[in-house]
PDB file of C-alpha atoms in Angstrom:
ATOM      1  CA  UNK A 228       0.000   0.000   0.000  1.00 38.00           C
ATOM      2  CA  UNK A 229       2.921   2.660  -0.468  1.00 47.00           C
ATOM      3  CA  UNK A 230       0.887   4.596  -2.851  1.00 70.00           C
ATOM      4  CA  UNK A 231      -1.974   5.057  -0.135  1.00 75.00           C
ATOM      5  CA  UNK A 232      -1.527   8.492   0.770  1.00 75.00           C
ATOM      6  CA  UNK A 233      -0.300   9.758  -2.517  1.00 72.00           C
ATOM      7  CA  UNK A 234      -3.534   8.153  -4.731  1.00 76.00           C
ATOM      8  CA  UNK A 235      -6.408   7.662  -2.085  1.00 82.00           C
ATOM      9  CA  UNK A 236      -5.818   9.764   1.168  1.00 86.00           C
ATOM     10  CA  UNK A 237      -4.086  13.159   0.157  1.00 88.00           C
ATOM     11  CA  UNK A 238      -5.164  17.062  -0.471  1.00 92.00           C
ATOM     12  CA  UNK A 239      -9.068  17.609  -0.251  1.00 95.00           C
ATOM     13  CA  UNK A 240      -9.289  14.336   1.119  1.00 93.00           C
ATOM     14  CA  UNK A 241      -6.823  14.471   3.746  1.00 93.00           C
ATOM     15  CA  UNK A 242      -8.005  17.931   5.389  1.00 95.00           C
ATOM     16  CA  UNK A 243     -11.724  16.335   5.194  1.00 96.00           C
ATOM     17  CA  UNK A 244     -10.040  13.483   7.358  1.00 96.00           C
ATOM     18  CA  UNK A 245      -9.361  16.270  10.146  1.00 96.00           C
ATOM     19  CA  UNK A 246     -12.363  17.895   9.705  1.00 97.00           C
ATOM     20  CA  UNK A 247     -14.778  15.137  10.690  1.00 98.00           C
ATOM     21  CA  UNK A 248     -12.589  14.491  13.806  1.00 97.00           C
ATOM     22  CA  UNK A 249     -14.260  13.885  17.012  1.00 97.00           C
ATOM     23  CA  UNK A 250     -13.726  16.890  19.835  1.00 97.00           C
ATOM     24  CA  UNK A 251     -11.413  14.114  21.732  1.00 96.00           C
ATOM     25  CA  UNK A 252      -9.604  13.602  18.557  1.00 96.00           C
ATOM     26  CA  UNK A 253      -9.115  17.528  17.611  1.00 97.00           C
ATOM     27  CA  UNK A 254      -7.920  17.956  21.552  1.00 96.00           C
ATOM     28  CA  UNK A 255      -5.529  15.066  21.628  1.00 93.00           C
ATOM     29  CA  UNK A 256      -3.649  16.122  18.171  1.00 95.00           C
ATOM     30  CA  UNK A 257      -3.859  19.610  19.037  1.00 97.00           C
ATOM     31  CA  UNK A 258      -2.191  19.011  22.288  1.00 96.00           C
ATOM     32  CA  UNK A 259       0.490  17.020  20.232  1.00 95.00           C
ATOM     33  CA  UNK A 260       0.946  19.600  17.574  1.00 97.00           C
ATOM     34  CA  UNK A 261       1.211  22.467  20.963  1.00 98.00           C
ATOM     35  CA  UNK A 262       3.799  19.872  22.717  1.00 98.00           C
ATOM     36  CA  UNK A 263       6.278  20.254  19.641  1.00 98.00           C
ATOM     37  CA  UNK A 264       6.068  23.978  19.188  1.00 98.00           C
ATOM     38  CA  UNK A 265       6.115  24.375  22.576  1.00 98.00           C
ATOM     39  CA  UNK A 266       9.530  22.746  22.136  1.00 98.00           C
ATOM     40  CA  UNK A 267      10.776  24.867  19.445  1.00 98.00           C
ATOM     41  CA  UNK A 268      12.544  28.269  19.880  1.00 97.00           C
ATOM     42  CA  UNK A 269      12.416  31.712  17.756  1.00 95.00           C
ATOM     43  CA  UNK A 270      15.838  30.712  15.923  1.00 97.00           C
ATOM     44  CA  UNK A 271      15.110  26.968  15.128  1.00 98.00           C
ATOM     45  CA  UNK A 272      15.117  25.712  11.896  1.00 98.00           C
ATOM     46  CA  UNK A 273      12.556  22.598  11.618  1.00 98.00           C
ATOM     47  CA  UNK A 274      10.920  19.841   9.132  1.00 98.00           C
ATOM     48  CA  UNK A 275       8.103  18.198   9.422  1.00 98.00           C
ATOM     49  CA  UNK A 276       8.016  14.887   7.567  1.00 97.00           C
ATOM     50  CA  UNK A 277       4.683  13.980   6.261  1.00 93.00           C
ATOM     51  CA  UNK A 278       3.375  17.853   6.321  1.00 95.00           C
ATOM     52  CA  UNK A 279       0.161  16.941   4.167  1.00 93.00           C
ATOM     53  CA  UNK A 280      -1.667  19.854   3.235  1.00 95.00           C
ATOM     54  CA  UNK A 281      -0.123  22.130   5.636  1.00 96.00           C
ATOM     55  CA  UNK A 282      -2.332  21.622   8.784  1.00 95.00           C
ATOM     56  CA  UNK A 283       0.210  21.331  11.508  1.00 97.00           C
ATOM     57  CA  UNK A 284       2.826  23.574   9.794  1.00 97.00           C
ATOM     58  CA  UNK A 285       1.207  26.906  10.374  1.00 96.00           C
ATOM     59  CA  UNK A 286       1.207  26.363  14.166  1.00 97.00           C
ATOM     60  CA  UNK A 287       5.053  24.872  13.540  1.00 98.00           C
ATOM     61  CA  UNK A 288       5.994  28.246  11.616  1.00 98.00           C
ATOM     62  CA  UNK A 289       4.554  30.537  14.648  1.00 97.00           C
ATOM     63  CA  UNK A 290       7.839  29.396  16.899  1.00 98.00           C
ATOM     64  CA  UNK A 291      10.614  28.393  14.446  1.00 98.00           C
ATOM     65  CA  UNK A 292      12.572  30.540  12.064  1.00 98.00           C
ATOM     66  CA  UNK A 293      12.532  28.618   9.255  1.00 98.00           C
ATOM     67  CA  UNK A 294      10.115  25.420   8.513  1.00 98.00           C
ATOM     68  CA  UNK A 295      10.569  22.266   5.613  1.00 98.00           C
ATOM     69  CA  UNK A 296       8.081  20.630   5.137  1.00 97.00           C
ATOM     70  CA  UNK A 297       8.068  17.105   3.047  1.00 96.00           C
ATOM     71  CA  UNK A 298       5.299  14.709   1.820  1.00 93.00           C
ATOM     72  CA  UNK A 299       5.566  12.142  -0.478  1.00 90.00           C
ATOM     73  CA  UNK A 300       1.766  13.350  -1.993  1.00 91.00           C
ATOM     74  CA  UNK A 301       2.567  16.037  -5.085  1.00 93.00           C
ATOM     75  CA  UNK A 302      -1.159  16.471  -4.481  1.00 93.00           C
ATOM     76  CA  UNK A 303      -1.286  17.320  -0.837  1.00 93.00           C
ATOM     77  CA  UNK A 304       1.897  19.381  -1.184  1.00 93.00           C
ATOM     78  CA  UNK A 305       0.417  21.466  -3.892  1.00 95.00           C
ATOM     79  CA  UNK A 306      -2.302  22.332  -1.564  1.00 96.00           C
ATOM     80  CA  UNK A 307      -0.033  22.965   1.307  1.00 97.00           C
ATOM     81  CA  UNK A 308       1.342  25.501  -0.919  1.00 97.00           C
ATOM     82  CA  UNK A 309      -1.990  27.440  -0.935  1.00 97.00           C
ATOM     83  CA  UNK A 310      -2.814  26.929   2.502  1.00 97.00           C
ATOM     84  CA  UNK A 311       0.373  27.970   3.749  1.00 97.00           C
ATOM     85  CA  UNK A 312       0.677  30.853   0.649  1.00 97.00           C
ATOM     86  CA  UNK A 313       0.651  33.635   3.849  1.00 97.00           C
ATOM     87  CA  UNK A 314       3.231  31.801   5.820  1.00 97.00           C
ATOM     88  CA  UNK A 315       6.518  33.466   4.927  1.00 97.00           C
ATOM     89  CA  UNK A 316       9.073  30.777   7.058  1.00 98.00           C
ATOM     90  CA  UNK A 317       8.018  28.005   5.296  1.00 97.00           C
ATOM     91  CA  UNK A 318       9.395  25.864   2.107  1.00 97.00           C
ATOM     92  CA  UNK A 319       7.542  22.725   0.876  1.00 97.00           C
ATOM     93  CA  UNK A 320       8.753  19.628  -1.188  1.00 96.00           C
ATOM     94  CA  UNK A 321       7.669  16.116  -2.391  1.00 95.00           C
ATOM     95  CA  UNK A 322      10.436  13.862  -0.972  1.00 94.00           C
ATOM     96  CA  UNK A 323      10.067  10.174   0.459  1.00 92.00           C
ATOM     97  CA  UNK A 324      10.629  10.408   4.316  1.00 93.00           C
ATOM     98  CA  UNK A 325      13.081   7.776   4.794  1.00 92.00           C
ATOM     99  CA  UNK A 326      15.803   9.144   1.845  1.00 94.00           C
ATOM    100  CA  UNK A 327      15.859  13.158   2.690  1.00 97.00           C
ATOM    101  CA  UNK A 328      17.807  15.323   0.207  1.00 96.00           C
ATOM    102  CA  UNK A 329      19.393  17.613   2.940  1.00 98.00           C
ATOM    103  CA  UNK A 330      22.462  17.465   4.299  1.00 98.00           C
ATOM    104  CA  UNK A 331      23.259  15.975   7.665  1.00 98.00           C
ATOM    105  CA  UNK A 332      22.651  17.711  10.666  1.00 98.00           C
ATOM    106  CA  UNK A 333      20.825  20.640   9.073  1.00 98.00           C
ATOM    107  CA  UNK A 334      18.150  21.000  11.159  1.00 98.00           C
ATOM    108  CA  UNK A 335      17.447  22.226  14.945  1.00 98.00           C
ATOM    109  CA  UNK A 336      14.102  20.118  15.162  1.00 98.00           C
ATOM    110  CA  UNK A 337      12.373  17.403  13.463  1.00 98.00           C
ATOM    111  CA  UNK A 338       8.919  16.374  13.713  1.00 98.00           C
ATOM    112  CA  UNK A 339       7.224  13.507  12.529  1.00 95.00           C
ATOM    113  CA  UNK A 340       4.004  13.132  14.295  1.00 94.00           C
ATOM    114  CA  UNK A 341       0.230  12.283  14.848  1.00 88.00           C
ATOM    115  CA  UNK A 342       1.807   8.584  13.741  1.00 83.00           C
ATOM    116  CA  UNK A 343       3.614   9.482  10.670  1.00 81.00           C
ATOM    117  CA  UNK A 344       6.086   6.520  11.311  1.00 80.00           C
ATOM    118  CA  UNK A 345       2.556   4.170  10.489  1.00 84.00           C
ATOM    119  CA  UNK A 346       1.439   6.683   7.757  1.00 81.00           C
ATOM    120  CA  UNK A 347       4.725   6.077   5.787  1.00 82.00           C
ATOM    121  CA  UNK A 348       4.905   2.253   5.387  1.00 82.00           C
ATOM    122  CA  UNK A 349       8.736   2.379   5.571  1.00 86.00           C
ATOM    123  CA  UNK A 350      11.075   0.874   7.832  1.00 90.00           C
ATOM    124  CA  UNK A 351      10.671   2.497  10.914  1.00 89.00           C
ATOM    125  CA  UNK A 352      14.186   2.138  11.675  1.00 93.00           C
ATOM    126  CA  UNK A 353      15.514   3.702   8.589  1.00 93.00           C
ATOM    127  CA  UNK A 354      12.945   6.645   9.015  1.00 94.00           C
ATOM    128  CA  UNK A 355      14.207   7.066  12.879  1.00 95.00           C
ATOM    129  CA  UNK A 356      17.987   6.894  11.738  1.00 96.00           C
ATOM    130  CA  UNK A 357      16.997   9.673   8.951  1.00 97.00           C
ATOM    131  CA  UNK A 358      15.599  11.826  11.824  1.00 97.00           C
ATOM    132  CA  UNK A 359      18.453  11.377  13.783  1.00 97.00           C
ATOM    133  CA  UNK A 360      21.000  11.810  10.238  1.00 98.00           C
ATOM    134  CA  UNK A 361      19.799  15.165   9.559  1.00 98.00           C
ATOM    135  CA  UNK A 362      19.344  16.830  13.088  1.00 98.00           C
ATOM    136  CA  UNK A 363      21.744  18.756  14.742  1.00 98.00           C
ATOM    137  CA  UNK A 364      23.656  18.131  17.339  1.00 98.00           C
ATOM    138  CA  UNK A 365      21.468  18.827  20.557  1.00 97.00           C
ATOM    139  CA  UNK A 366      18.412  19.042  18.619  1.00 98.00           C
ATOM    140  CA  UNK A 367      15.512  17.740  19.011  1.00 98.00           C
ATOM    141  CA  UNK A 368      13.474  14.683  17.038  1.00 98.00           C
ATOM    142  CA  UNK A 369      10.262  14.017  17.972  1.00 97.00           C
ATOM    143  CA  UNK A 370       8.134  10.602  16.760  1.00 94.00           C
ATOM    144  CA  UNK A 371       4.697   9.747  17.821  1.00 92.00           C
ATOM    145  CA  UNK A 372       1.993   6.872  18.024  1.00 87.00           C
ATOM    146  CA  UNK A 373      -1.673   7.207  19.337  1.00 86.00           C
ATOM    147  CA  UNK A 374      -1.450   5.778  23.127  1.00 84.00           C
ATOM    148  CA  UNK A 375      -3.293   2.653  23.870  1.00 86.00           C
ATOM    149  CA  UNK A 376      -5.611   4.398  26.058  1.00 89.00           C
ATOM    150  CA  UNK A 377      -6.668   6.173  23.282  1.00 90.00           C
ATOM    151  CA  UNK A 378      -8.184   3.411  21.702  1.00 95.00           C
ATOM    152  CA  UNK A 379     -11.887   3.617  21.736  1.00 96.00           C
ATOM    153  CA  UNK A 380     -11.548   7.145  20.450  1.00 96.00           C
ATOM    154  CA  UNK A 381      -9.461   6.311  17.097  1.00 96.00           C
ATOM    155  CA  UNK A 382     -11.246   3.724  16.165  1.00 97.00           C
ATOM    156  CA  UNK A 383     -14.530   5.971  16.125  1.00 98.00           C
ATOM    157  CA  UNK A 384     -12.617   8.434  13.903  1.00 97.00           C
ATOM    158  CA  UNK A 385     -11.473   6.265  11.740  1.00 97.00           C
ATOM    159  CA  UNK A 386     -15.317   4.408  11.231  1.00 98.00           C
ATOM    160  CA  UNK A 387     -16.068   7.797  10.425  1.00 98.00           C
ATOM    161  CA  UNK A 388     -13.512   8.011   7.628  1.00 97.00           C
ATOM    162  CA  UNK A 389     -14.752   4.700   6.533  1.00 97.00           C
ATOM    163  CA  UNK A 390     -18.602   6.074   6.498  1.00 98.00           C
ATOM    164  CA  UNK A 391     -17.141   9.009   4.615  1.00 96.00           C
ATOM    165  CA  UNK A 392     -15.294   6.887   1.712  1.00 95.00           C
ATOM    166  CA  UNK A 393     -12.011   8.441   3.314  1.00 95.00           C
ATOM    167  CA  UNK A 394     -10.889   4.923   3.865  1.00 94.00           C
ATOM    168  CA  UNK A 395     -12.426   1.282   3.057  1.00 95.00           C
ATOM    169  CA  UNK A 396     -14.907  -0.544   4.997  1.00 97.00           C
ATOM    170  CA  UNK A 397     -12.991  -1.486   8.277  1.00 98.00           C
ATOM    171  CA  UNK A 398     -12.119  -4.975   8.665  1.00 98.00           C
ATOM    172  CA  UNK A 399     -13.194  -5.823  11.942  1.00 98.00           C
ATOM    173  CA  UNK A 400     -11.850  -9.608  12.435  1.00 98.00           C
ATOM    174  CA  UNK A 401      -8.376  -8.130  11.471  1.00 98.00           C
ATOM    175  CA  UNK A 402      -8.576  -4.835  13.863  1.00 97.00           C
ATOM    176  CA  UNK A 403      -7.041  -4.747  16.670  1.00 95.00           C
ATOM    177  CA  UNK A 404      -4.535  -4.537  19.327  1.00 93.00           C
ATOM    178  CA  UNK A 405      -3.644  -1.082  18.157  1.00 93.00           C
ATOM    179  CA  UNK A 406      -3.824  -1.967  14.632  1.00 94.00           C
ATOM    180  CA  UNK A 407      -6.825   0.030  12.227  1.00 96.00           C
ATOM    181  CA  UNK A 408      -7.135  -2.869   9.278  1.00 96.00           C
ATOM    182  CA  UNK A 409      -9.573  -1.622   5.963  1.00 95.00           C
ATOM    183  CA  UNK A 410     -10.710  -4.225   3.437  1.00 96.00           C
ATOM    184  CA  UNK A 411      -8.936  -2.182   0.783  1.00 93.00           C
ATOM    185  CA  UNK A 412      -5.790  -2.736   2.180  1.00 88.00           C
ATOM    186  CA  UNK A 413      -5.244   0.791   4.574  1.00 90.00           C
ATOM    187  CA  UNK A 414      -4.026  -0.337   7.678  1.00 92.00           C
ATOM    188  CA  UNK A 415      -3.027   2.386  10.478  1.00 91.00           C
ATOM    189  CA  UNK A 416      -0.500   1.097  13.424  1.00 89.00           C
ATOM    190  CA  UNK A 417       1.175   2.070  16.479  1.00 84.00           C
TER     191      UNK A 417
END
């Protein structure tokens, strides 16, 4: 399913994904996307891997100095660039997460979350030893997964993709123990 989020689950159809959120959904990646940039100072330079169409990179952009963001969706990057066309700090490219074209230890902060390292489908240890390639010395790399307290509530979001044709029909005999399984093939872990 590599192509996933570049054929089925990018642009339009990726924001519409966050907009049908539950409250407990929009508060929990909220607080995750607040966690990072309160992390961040005024003279950082950051990426985000996975940026999408720009959602978390305006809040990013508000701390740092300078903001990358990458997806590997020409689509939703194209409609980051119109989303984020007031943003001044920011530069956008389509670029596979796990082979970066920057140079090592370029940047003061990189972020990869609301469970990129799932989103990807690449080897999570080549995407972790990326991170760690290109950030500088004493900076900062942060990775996240939804918690397994949190399970109840991501499972009703992501029914509510399903209902929405965001996603297939969930596969309920294969779901479970963290892992989001759709009969076309989309499958979401932690």
């Amino acid at each position: 399913m590599p192509g996933y989020y570049s054929e089925k689950l990018s642009a339009e159809r990726l924001k519409r994904v966050y907009e049908i959120a539950t409250p407990r959904i929009s508060r929990y990646l909220e607080s995750e996307i607040a966690y990072v940039v309160n992390r961040i100072g005024p003279g950082d330079s950051v990426i985000e891997l996975g940026c999408g169409y720009g959602r978390v990179i305006r809040s990013l952009s508000r701390a740092a100095e300078s903001v990358i963001g990458i997806d590997s969706s020409q689509s939703s990057a194209e409609m980051a660039r119109e989303y984020l066309a007031d943003v001044s700090n920011c530069h956008l490219f389509t670029m596979d997460a796990a082979a970066l074209g920057f140079r090592d230890r370029m940047f003061d902060v990189v972020a990869c979350i609301q469970n990129g390292i799932s989103a990807f489908k690449v080897n999570p240890h080549d995407l972790v030893a990326e991170c760690v390639r290109v950030v500088r010395p004493g900076g900062r790399v942060f990775l996240s997964s939804y918690s397994e307290r949190f399970w109840e509530d991501r499972l009703e979001w992501f029914e509510l993709q399903a209902k929405e044709g965001l996603l297939g029909e969930i596969d309920y005999d294969a779901t479970g123990d963290g892992v989001i399984v759709c009969k076309d093939d989309f499958r979401a872990t932690t």
